[in-house]
Amino acid sequence: MKGQILAGVWVPGLPHVLRPERNAGWATLYRGISGLESKISALKPDVIVLYSTQWVSVLGTSFQIQPNPKGVHVDENWYDLGDLPFDFKTDVGIGARFAASIGERMPTKAVNYEEFPIDTGSIVAMRLLNAEAKLPVSIVSSWVYADAAKSGELGRIMRETILSSGKRVVVAASSLLSARYFTHEIDPVADRVSSLEDDAWNRKFLGLLESGNFDAAASQAVQYAKSSPLDMQLNAFHWLRGGDGRRSSSGTCDRLRANLGNGGCRGGILYGTRSRKMKLETINSPRAPFPLGNYSHAVAYGDLVFISGIAARDPKTNQVPGLKLDADGKKIGYDIRAETRSTLENIRTILEDAGSDLEHVIEVNTYLLEMKDFGAYNEVYAEFFARHKPARTTIGVASLPGHIAIEMKMVAVRKRNG
Amino acid sequence: VAKGSIVAGFLAPHPPHLVYAENPPQNRVKSQGGWETLRWAYEACRESVRALRPDVILVHSPHWTTIVGHHFVAVPKLKGRSVDPIFPHLFQYDFEMTVDTALAELCREEAEREGLTAKLMTHPGFRIDYGTIVSLHMLNPKWDIPVLPVSANNSPYFCSLETGQEQMVKLGRATARAIERRGVRAVVVASNTLSHLHFSEEPNPPEDMSKEHVQSFAQYQWDMKVIELMREGKIDELIAVLPQFINEAFAEVRSGGLMWMLSALGFPRTRAKLHGYGTVIGTGNAVMEWIPSDEERQ
């Protein structure tokens, strides 16, 4: 089975985020990141692949393959914030595959040593995204000699490896944005953005991510780096961009401010979005009645989902609810309300399996065999679209396949953040 | 308490390769040797340290990087295993050190008098960086002399080199005053490589010296130039050329250890003794010693 990158996540890997009681901005970050854990869990990934800018390597890129790193880390800077216990499982297999595939094209090492000093960025990210260590992780170092091109190349090769691995993967970057710190002690309560110029750049960059414009973000990163000191030259972004292969699509970017006085440098962003390539993807839901012709339940292109014409059928019995046939198989009665309800339930199932739902439907086309059924159909329809009212067209048609009285097709967008 | 003094300064680079090559009992990883010229240089330093009979060795390491201020370890005993995050296959070292915490407190006080942000690191679970451990091992593998690790404030990197150097001059003065007040004979150690661009791949085995050479001719020329200035005691010229050296040779002395040590020694005109020069995966390393004159010690 082909592997998948289910989502990309960006988190600031500073222990301040674990002390939300000390600063409102830290608390905002904590709440935001904590919410990501359940979203990641819902995606049911096999592994989290984590790139940490605080694990700096010299001899190329390193991959952690120690099966069970555990211990208590004390950060070299922020030891006053408390111990950082860690105990997580490593996906040794995928780490070794990364090292092998990368090793063919650039320097790399697989790292398997007891008491290896796991970095703060990795520990903080795991504490927030995978608190109970239910998911295995594969940690990737930040090569000190990598530039944007090398980091992107690293991401691209890792993406290929993920796809060939058959694994369902969430990729995570533990990195700051701008990295201009206060150089004197401050009261944590008073922590704030220290550089308005950095803040403006951070916001501009986040805005590009929010609109899904990764290409523009990448081109702006050059100027961004000239204006603000960036965490490892923003290589985590270039890795993530290469890693999920996106070019343009919608994403979700929660901007979170008040980051230890450095314009997001010790704070930053949370970025969570489904990361699918802009390519055609056919969707057939095993929970919906199987297609009766040569078609798929739906086709997705990026975040758009196009649902085929769907009709009423019980997925278990394959019968049309309310339909009455005589001994010769001739239609003698039907229930438009039951058919409408069944049709919409089937569509809802397909939408869910496509990563969307009725709340994200853009357009509805309904085909009625009898326009006299409009009122009853409309009443049932209103039960499903009580608040959200997509654009809709209802047409009377001369005939429909089989014995159905109604068929509906829809266009929807995928839900953000899974 | 008698007035303390600095009895020597050392430029003591910290490639873990040197410990690995020596095969000391503390390191779990074993080698077939290698980097002999640097290790022989350190043998001479060890003899010098024994002869000087210092009460404490202070070491400034770039691998304990602090963002807010200058930190001093103030935990009486630190013990553990240090695995180098960059070269874990070479360095898995069991260390045990005694820290002069009283000197740490005095250093903090004096640093604050200089207007610096300074802090005592008092967490008993603190992970000492491998740079500190390597330099200290190479100078005193018995670990029978108390030590004081000093952090490298990150200001030369995210503020400016000038800001960083100004801070190190102040920190050096503060350190010297603290040593005087403490009444100890101290050795100050700059744990720094000179030119610092590495190769990204290492030979197999890493100690295959047929593959070891300087990363570039330009780096080599720079290393020789600054070594010569130090050997001749031309400190003013050295200070003047340091920014260009740092930028062009990616020199690790940017992190401040050398400037701190020279400042603590009062920028001595004494000729530095070169114990040896060698490269480690392409970086340039000089092991050097300054013995201040009686006048300079005053």
XYZ file of C-alpha atoms in Angstrom:
716
model
C 0.000 0.000 0.000
C 1.234 3.457 -0.806
C 2.273 5.622 2.104
C 0.656 8.951 2.863
C 1.637 12.253 4.399
C -1.500 13.037 6.339
C -0.602 16.418 7.778
C 2.167 18.891 8.329
C 2.631 20.573 11.690
C 4.872 23.430 12.811
C 5.545 24.009 16.483
C 8.014 26.122 18.461
C 10.276 23.792 20.404
C 10.886 25.873 23.488
C 10.082 24.661 27.001
C 8.282 27.922 27.761
C 5.309 26.524 25.911
C 5.059 23.862 28.615
C 4.641 26.523 31.289
C 1.404 28.212 30.233
C 0.775 29.609 33.702
C 3.655 32.060 33.375
C 2.670 34.123 30.361
C -0.488 34.717 28.347
C 1.339 34.228 25.059
C 2.874 30.966 26.210
C -0.596 29.865 27.294
C -1.996 30.670 23.866
C 0.681 28.587 22.243
C 0.123 25.762 24.689
C -3.606 25.667 24.055
C -3.136 25.808 20.322
C -0.558 23.075 20.170
C -2.417 20.882 22.640
C -5.372 20.957 20.258
C -3.189 19.545 17.550
C -2.606 16.311 19.417
C -6.210 15.189 19.103
C -6.274 16.203 15.448
C -3.181 14.161 14.773
C -4.644 11.238 16.680
C -7.818 11.400 14.595
C -5.758 11.019 11.443
C -4.539 7.673 12.793
C -0.946 8.021 11.632
C 1.586 5.240 11.973
C 4.416 7.593 12.846
C 5.329 11.243 13.419
C 8.414 12.327 11.484
C 9.964 15.225 13.382
C 12.570 17.701 12.134
C 14.151 19.617 14.994
C 16.329 22.680 14.515
C 17.774 22.095 17.975
C 19.350 18.804 16.955
C 22.252 20.195 14.982
C 24.432 17.792 13.018
C 27.713 18.333 11.210
C 28.286 15.085 9.306
C 25.221 15.450 7.103
C 21.697 14.698 8.277
C 21.216 12.319 11.189
C 18.263 10.056 11.890
C 17.467 8.777 15.352
C 17.082 4.993 15.418
C 17.574 4.343 19.120
C 14.459 2.234 19.831
C 13.406 3.812 23.112
C 15.058 7.112 24.039
C 14.199 7.981 27.612
C 15.561 10.094 30.402
C 15.294 13.527 31.927
C 16.680 16.456 30.031
C 17.657 19.787 31.557
C 17.810 22.529 28.972
C 21.124 24.374 28.791
C 19.405 27.750 28.688
C 16.057 27.341 30.342
C 16.889 24.981 33.199
C 14.853 27.204 35.524
C 11.721 26.108 33.702
C 12.057 22.609 35.041
C 13.038 19.126 33.975
C 12.016 17.699 30.639
C 11.347 13.981 31.086
C 10.987 11.999 27.890
C 10.225 8.414 26.996
C 9.128 7.607 23.482
C 9.315 4.890 20.894
C 11.290 5.339 17.719
C 10.141 3.945 14.402
C 13.498 2.316 13.756
C 12.445 0.939 10.385
C 11.495 4.187 8.757
C 14.514 5.965 10.296
C 16.811 3.375 8.741
C 14.975 3.724 5.405
C 15.444 7.489 5.520
C 19.151 7.118 6.257
C 19.554 4.631 3.404
C 17.643 6.677 0.834
C 19.216 10.003 1.803
C 22.648 8.406 2.033
C 22.618 7.761 -1.686
C 22.470 11.489 -2.378
C 23.934 13.395 0.573
C 25.862 12.705 3.783
C 23.823 11.019 6.472
C 24.058 8.994 9.649
C 21.713 6.729 11.560
C 22.132 7.329 15.283
C 21.641 4.561 17.821
C 23.373 5.294 21.104
C 22.207 4.884 24.671
C 22.036 8.156 26.572
C 22.190 10.134 23.352
C 21.284 13.720 24.287
C 17.843 14.203 22.827
C 17.374 17.905 22.124
C 14.871 20.218 23.760
C 13.045 20.931 20.503
C 12.267 17.276 19.964
C 11.185 16.707 23.547
C 8.901 19.732 23.654
C 7.300 18.815 20.343
C 6.685 15.251 21.472
C 5.291 16.365 24.825
C 2.752 18.504 22.999
C 1.916 16.436 19.955
C 2.276 12.960 21.384
C 2.094 13.370 25.153
C 1.529 9.757 26.050
C 3.937 8.525 23.419
C 1.249 6.433 21.774
C 2.740 7.109 18.374
C 6.267 6.176 17.383
C 8.450 8.986 16.156
C 11.316 9.370 13.732
C 13.536 12.355 14.560
C 15.584 14.110 11.886
C 18.490 16.425 12.618
C 19.146 19.861 11.191
C 22.355 19.719 9.188
C 24.410 22.808 9.890
C 25.667 23.029 6.298
C 22.243 22.640 4.672
C 20.751 25.598 2.852
C 17.239 26.026 1.491
C 17.948 23.853 -1.540
C 19.514 21.025 0.442
C 16.748 21.142 3.050
C 14.104 21.011 0.328
C 15.912 18.140 -1.329
C 16.025 16.340 2.003
C 12.275 16.823 2.338
C 11.607 15.600 -1.166
C 13.653 12.437 -0.727
C 12.022 11.760 2.622
C 8.617 12.213 1.034
C 9.471 9.622 -1.603
C 10.612 7.285 1.144
C 7.393 7.809 3.092
C 5.268 7.091 0.035
C 7.165 3.902 -0.697
C 7.075 2.841 2.959
C 3.329 2.319 3.026
C 3.154 4.316 6.265
C 0.655 6.962 7.251
C 2.816 9.849 8.403
C 2.410 13.213 10.083
C 5.418 15.430 9.428
C 6.297 17.946 12.136
C 8.804 20.765 12.252
C 10.062 21.963 15.614
C 11.403 25.390 14.817
C 11.093 29.036 15.639
C 10.532 31.770 13.078
C 12.595 34.893 13.748
C 15.228 34.247 16.393
C 15.939 37.605 17.969
C 15.921 37.193 21.727
C 15.993 39.552 24.614
C 19.541 39.515 25.941
C 18.655 40.399 29.507
C 16.444 38.788 32.084
C 12.804 39.732 31.865
C 9.804 38.928 33.948
C 8.022 36.141 32.062
C 4.710 37.887 32.650
C 5.979 40.839 30.655
C 7.284 38.779 27.761
C 6.399 40.299 24.434
C 7.489 40.804 20.872
C 10.847 42.589 20.886
C 11.228 43.606 17.249
C 8.385 45.106 15.290
C 10.274 44.515 12.069
C 10.620 40.829 12.857
C 6.986 40.731 13.855
C 5.939 42.246 10.538
C 8.015 39.709 8.631
C 6.693 36.837 10.707
C 3.144 37.916 9.993
C 3.797 38.324 6.313
C 5.296 34.872 6.147
C 2.466 33.342 8.143
C -0.028 35.021 5.879
C 1.515 33.304 2.872
C 1.354 29.958 4.638
C -2.214 30.649 5.651
C -3.185 31.198 2.045
C -1.381 28.029 1.090
C 1.094 29.907 -1.058
C 4.185 27.906 -0.255
C 6.017 29.000 -3.384
C 5.649 32.674 -2.535
C 6.649 31.957 1.055
C 9.793 30.249 -0.190
C 10.745 33.127 -2.450
C 10.047 35.657 0.313
C 12.176 33.660 2.740
C 15.339 35.049 1.159
C 14.426 38.639 1.996
C 12.951 37.518 5.306
C 16.321 36.033 6.264
C 18.090 39.276 5.400
C 15.776 41.267 7.637
C 15.399 38.968 10.616
C 17.612 36.368 12.251
C 15.816 33.132 11.456
C 16.009 29.816 13.245
C 18.441 27.721 11.191
C 17.702 29.908 8.166
C 14.138 28.609 8.194
C 15.381 25.270 6.926
C 12.502 23.563 8.703
C 10.108 25.324 6.347
C 12.106 24.332 3.290
C 12.149 20.762 4.563
C 8.420 20.839 5.204
C 7.704 22.338 1.824
C 9.827 19.769 0.108
C 8.476 17.179 2.462
C 4.858 17.442 1.550
C 5.333 18.451 -2.072
C 2.618 21.101 -2.004
C 2.539 23.886 -4.443
C -0.684 25.695 -3.696
C -3.699 24.817 -1.649
C -5.578 26.045 1.328
C -4.109 25.526 4.735
C -4.698 26.529 8.274
C -2.296 28.656 10.138
C -3.090 29.795 13.622
C -1.170 32.932 14.366
C -0.169 33.060 17.958
C 1.433 36.123 19.428
C 3.359 37.230 22.484
C 6.260 34.951 22.055
C 8.919 35.682 24.585
C 9.650 39.042 23.137
C 11.098 37.938 19.899
C 8.445 38.347 17.332
C 7.585 34.739 17.233
C 11.154 33.658 17.546
C 10.627 31.799 20.729
C 7.046 31.279 19.884
C 5.951 31.141 16.326
C 3.129 29.427 14.638
C 1.139 26.344 14.661
C 0.561 25.101 11.246
C -1.680 22.190 10.638
C -3.117 21.196 7.348
C -3.818 18.155 5.315
C -1.008 17.821 2.917
C -2.149 16.325 -0.309
C -0.661 16.856 -3.684
C -2.694 18.655 -6.300
C -3.559 15.568 -8.244
C -6.679 13.607 -9.017
C -7.711 11.243 -6.283
C -10.584 8.804 -6.622
C -12.605 8.077 -3.537
C -14.834 5.082 -2.925
C -16.330 4.760 0.503
C -16.658 1.198 1.818
C -19.478 2.444 4.034
C -21.625 3.729 1.152
C -23.552 1.598 -1.380
C -21.189 0.415 -4.094
C -21.309 2.235 -7.455
C -23.682 0.663 -9.960
C -21.805 1.931 -12.997
C -18.323 2.779 -14.182
C -17.719 5.661 -11.814
C -16.266 6.511 -8.395
C -18.207 7.833 -5.458
C -16.121 10.982 -5.680
C -13.011 12.504 -7.176
C -10.874 14.994 -5.281
C -8.523 17.545 -6.720
C -6.556 19.279 -4.033
C -9.084 20.335 -1.444
C -12.057 20.162 -3.797
C -14.251 17.057 -3.674
C -16.642 16.270 -6.528
C -19.381 13.803 -5.515
C -20.973 11.657 -8.235
C -24.716 11.530 -8.700
C -25.843 9.554 -5.665
C -29.240 8.055 -5.017
C -31.128 6.307 -2.239
C -29.919 2.861 -1.275
C -29.427 1.081 1.993
C -25.702 0.215 2.150
C -26.453 -3.051 3.980
C -29.418 -4.386 2.000
C -28.772 -2.526 -1.230
C -32.545 -1.750 -1.309
C -34.098 1.644 -2.090
C -35.932 2.775 1.048
C -39.683 3.201 0.506
C -39.690 1.658 -2.967
C -42.531 -0.755 -3.733
C -42.429 -3.142 -6.673
C -45.018 -5.609 -7.908
C -44.345 -9.241 -8.722
C -43.061 -8.268 -12.137
C -40.629 -5.778 -10.727
C -42.720 -2.841 -11.786
C -42.609 0.253 -9.574
C -45.904 0.713 -7.773
C -44.914 3.150 -5.056
C -42.100 5.220 -3.530
C -41.419 7.522 -0.608
C -39.651 10.726 -1.638
C -38.901 11.611 1.959
C -37.196 8.254 2.628
C -35.309 8.453 -0.645
C -34.120 11.992 0.006
C -32.970 11.056 3.494
C -31.149 7.950 2.261
C -29.511 9.896 -0.559
C -28.216 12.574 1.781
C -27.002 10.012 4.314
C -25.043 8.220 1.606
C -23.517 11.481 0.446
C -22.632 12.404 4.000
C -20.757 9.113 4.378
C -18.826 9.648 1.161
C -17.967 13.216 2.161
C -16.654 12.043 5.504
C -14.429 9.471 3.850
C -13.160 12.188 1.533
C -12.188 14.410 4.466
C -15.193 16.716 4.224
C -18.746 16.952 5.493
C -22.075 18.548 4.721
C -20.950 21.775 6.359
C -18.297 22.081 3.650
C -20.536 21.564 0.644
C -20.310 24.364 -1.915
C -22.831 23.344 -4.519
C -25.752 20.894 -4.790
C -27.504 19.686 -7.938
C -30.715 17.741 -7.425
C -32.558 15.782 -10.084
C -36.212 14.989 -9.378
C -38.274 12.579 -11.409
C -41.424 14.404 -10.336
C -41.317 18.091 -9.568
C -44.429 17.585 -7.436
C -42.084 16.004 -4.893
C -40.203 19.275 -4.431
C -41.896 20.220 -1.163
C -41.300 16.914 0.598
C -37.729 16.699 -0.712
C -37.088 20.265 0.391
C -38.313 19.578 3.905
C -35.979 16.621 4.384
C -33.136 18.513 2.733
C -33.582 21.295 5.276
C -32.979 18.818 8.096
C -29.481 18.172 6.694
C -28.694 21.756 5.794
C -30.272 23.610 8.700
C -27.602 26.306 9.090
C -25.256 25.997 6.157
C -27.085 26.522 2.886
C -24.965 25.655 -0.159
C -25.737 26.939 -3.642
C -28.388 24.586 -5.015
C -30.137 23.770 -8.252
C -33.146 21.440 -8.518
C -34.139 20.122 -11.922
C -36.998 17.923 -13.066
C -35.807 15.173 -15.386
C -37.523 12.746 -17.769
C -36.014 9.646 -16.241
C -33.511 8.333 -13.756
C -31.760 4.952 -13.692
C -33.428 2.038 -11.922
C -36.501 2.997 -9.931
C -35.153 5.990 -8.077
C -37.077 9.228 -7.786
C -34.202 11.512 -6.830
C -30.481 11.813 -7.512
C -28.098 14.401 -6.095
C -24.562 15.463 -6.844
C -22.413 17.887 -4.886
C -19.122 19.755 -4.786
C -17.415 20.271 -1.424
C -14.116 21.366 0.046
C -12.114 19.324 2.421
C -12.073 20.294 6.051
C -8.988 22.131 7.260
C -6.883 20.514 9.975
C -8.345 17.162 9.241
C 42.655 35.323 51.946
C 45.735 35.868 49.785
C 45.177 37.578 46.488
C 44.516 35.068 43.770
C 45.982 35.114 40.298
C 45.807 33.559 36.893
C 48.855 31.378 36.451
C 48.255 30.395 32.839
C 45.896 30.615 29.930
C 45.356 27.895 27.335
C 43.821 27.746 23.931
C 42.460 24.218 24.226
C 40.273 23.068 21.341
C 37.731 20.354 22.028
C 37.348 17.920 19.134
C 36.093 14.721 20.789
C 38.312 12.895 18.324
C 41.265 13.588 20.621
C 39.685 11.783 23.558
C 38.526 9.002 21.269
C 42.048 8.612 19.877
C 43.605 8.449 23.326
C 41.440 5.541 24.530
C 41.108 6.730 28.133
C 39.179 4.495 30.536
C 36.392 7.075 30.770
C 35.424 6.765 27.103
C 33.363 3.744 26.080
C 34.414 3.949 22.445
C 37.793 2.622 21.426
C 40.039 3.660 18.558
C 43.268 2.818 16.794
C 44.785 6.188 17.666
C 45.088 9.211 15.401
C 45.599 13.006 15.659
C 48.893 12.385 17.455
C 50.365 15.847 16.924
C 47.501 17.440 18.807
C 47.529 14.802 21.505
C 51.269 15.198 22.007
C 50.671 18.925 22.275
C 48.173 18.269 25.028
C 50.657 15.991 26.806
C 52.931 18.999 27.135
C 50.015 21.034 28.458
C 49.239 18.397 31.053
C 52.799 18.582 32.327
C 52.539 22.334 32.453
C 49.272 22.201 34.390
C 50.762 19.772 36.920
C 53.772 22.035 37.360
C 51.626 25.133 37.832
C 49.575 23.479 40.607
C 46.414 25.488 39.990
C 43.532 25.431 42.467
C 40.937 25.720 39.749
C 40.568 25.489 35.972
C 37.998 27.773 34.365
C 36.800 26.804 30.905
C 34.702 28.760 28.424
C 33.038 26.439 25.930
C 31.039 27.328 22.800
C 28.963 24.197 23.226
C 27.245 25.549 26.289
C 25.474 28.344 24.512
C 23.300 30.645 26.562
C 20.926 33.225 25.192
C 20.264 35.393 28.206
C 23.519 36.319 29.855
C 26.664 34.532 30.969
C 26.186 31.498 33.169
C 28.519 29.815 35.645
C 28.045 26.268 36.892
C 27.397 26.372 40.628
C 26.716 22.734 41.481
C 29.435 21.278 43.760
C 29.638 17.890 42.050
C 28.565 16.892 38.583
C 28.735 13.349 37.372
C 27.362 11.449 34.431
C 27.904 10.160 30.935
C 28.354 12.648 28.135
C 27.437 11.486 24.638
C 28.430 13.976 21.983
C 25.319 14.873 19.936
C 27.466 15.506 16.864
C 30.010 12.691 17.125
C 28.235 10.114 19.316
C 30.208 7.320 17.707
C 33.417 8.809 19.121
C 32.524 10.184 22.501
C 30.574 8.437 25.249
C 32.446 9.671 28.255
C 31.928 9.090 31.997
C 32.842 12.265 33.810
C 32.938 13.431 37.402
C 33.921 16.972 38.277
C 34.219 19.136 41.366
C 33.112 22.719 40.823
C 34.443 25.763 42.646
C 31.004 27.163 43.423
C 32.377 29.985 45.553
C 34.335 31.226 42.569
C 31.202 30.901 40.465
C 29.351 33.220 42.818
C 32.186 35.752 42.743
C 32.303 35.605 38.944
C 28.599 36.329 38.820
C 28.967 39.290 41.152
C 31.873 40.749 39.229
C 30.177 40.208 35.880
C 27.164 42.125 37.124
C 29.457 44.903 38.274
C 30.603 45.118 34.667
C 26.980 45.584 33.638
C 26.626 42.094 32.227
C 23.709 39.769 32.746
C 25.087 36.841 34.731
C 23.576 33.794 36.320
C 24.462 30.771 38.418
C 23.441 27.414 37.009
C 22.383 25.430 40.056
C 20.399 22.559 38.576
C 22.013 19.258 39.708
C 20.721 17.425 36.632
C 22.424 19.780 34.213
C 24.047 18.180 31.178
C 27.576 19.531 30.856
C 28.519 20.039 27.222
C 31.092 17.846 25.576
C 33.327 20.798 24.658
C 33.906 21.583 28.318
C 34.596 17.937 29.092
C 37.009 17.391 26.200
C 39.122 20.447 26.989
C 39.240 19.595 30.672
C 40.098 15.964 30.008
C 42.881 16.886 27.623
C 44.406 19.220 30.219
C 43.810 17.103 33.303
C 42.504 13.586 32.678
C 42.652 12.785 36.404
C 40.004 15.424 37.113
C 41.661 16.101 40.461
C 41.564 19.876 40.162
C 38.286 21.768 40.735
C 36.805 23.391 37.688
C 34.437 26.185 36.750
C 32.549 25.867 33.440
C 31.468 29.180 31.906
C 28.819 29.429 29.207
C 29.216 31.101 25.818
C 26.677 33.848 25.479
C 25.192 33.861 22.015
C 25.521 37.609 21.444
C 28.328 37.381 18.828
C 25.943 35.418 16.637
C 22.605 37.152 16.876
C 23.692 40.635 17.962
C 27.043 41.404 16.398
C 30.622 40.287 16.681
C 31.527 43.659 18.172
C 28.860 43.359 20.854
C 30.014 39.859 21.644
C 33.656 40.857 21.901
C 32.853 43.831 24.124
C 31.020 41.497 26.463
C 33.906 39.051 26.530
C 36.388 41.784 27.422
C 34.156 42.713 30.352
C 33.647 39.098 31.340
C 37.403 38.503 31.264
C 38.038 41.492 33.550
C 35.290 40.310 35.862
C 36.742 36.792 35.934
C 40.195 38.076 36.836
C 38.793 40.137 39.693
C 36.765 37.197 40.948
C 39.886 35.007 40.952
C 41.744 37.661 42.903
C 38.968 37.839 45.462
C 38.756 34.076 45.739
C 42.466 33.885 46.422
C 43.164 30.947 44.153
C 45.711 30.043 41.526
C 43.662 29.698 38.393
C 44.094 28.471 34.852
C 41.768 29.990 32.263
C 40.934 27.899 29.213
C 39.441 28.978 25.911
C 37.887 25.854 24.443
C 38.070 26.956 20.821
C 39.080 25.677 17.435
C 40.565 28.213 15.006
C 39.278 27.797 11.424
C 36.097 25.847 11.701
C 34.703 24.608 8.413
C 34.353 20.832 8.605
C 34.188 18.110 6.054
C 30.688 16.655 6.008
C 31.896 13.109 5.649
C 34.484 11.303 7.678
C 36.740 8.413 6.687
C 36.222 4.900 7.897
C 37.706 4.524 10.421
C 37.566 8.148 11.544
C 41.189 7.908 12.684
C 42.455 7.186 9.169
C 45.014 9.990 9.141
C 45.732 9.558 5.447
C 42.434 11.390 4.889
C 42.983 14.170 7.412
C 43.919 17.598 6.108
C 42.856 21.203 6.435
C 39.526 22.048 4.804
C 41.018 24.729 2.559
C 44.280 26.487 1.873
C 42.656 29.765 2.856
C 41.768 28.352 6.260
C 45.329 27.129 6.693
C 46.770 30.527 5.807
C 44.504 32.228 8.301
C 45.370 29.765 11.052
C 49.085 30.285 10.510
C 48.669 34.043 10.518
C 46.848 34.213 13.855
C 49.106 31.585 15.441
C 52.131 33.604 14.413
C 50.660 36.761 15.951
C 50.035 34.899 19.197
C 53.500 33.350 19.171
C 55.017 36.804 18.747
C 52.890 38.322 21.478
C 51.349 40.804 19.047
C 48.047 40.960 20.861
C 46.955 44.330 19.454
C 47.450 43.098 15.913
C 45.668 39.884 16.781
C 42.662 41.756 18.164
C 42.612 43.976 15.081
C 42.600 41.073 12.645
C 40.268 38.835 14.630
C 36.971 39.986 13.044
C 38.274 39.316 9.532
C 39.699 35.973 10.597
C 36.401 35.000 12.210
C 34.361 35.902 9.172
C 36.643 34.464 6.527
C 37.707 31.276 8.298
C 34.402 30.699 10.086
C 36.567 30.665 13.197
C 35.076 29.201 16.337
C 36.780 31.872 18.418
C 33.781 33.965 17.419
C 32.030 32.408 20.402
C 34.258 34.452 22.672
C 36.499 32.086 24.598
C 39.778 33.443 23.259
C 38.822 37.073 23.852
C 37.624 36.210 27.382
C 40.866 34.428 28.182
C 43.065 37.199 26.797
C 41.066 39.797 28.701
C 41.335 37.808 31.921
C 45.101 37.652 31.369
C 45.158 41.433 30.813
C 45.925 41.089 27.087
C 49.450 39.839 27.773
C 52.362 40.771 25.551
C 53.958 37.499 26.572
C 54.710 35.226 23.660
C 52.314 32.333 23.572
C 53.805 28.887 23.383
C 52.501 26.755 20.549
C 52.368 23.161 21.702
C 50.973 21.912 18.432
C 48.717 22.466 15.433
C 46.599 19.915 13.656
C 43.377 19.495 11.776
C 40.332 17.492 12.780
C 37.894 16.707 9.950
C 39.263 19.776 8.250
C 39.091 22.274 11.129
C 42.241 24.013 12.321
C 43.254 23.416 15.929
C 46.097 25.010 17.859
C 47.046 24.056 21.412
C 48.698 27.116 22.959
C 49.754 28.344 26.351
C 50.245 31.771 27.860
C 52.251 32.131 31.044
C 51.824 35.741 32.150
C 54.899 37.535 33.389
C 55.117 38.492 37.051
C 54.315 42.046 36.023
C 51.284 40.946 34.066
C 50.122 38.776 36.948
C 50.130 41.834 39.144
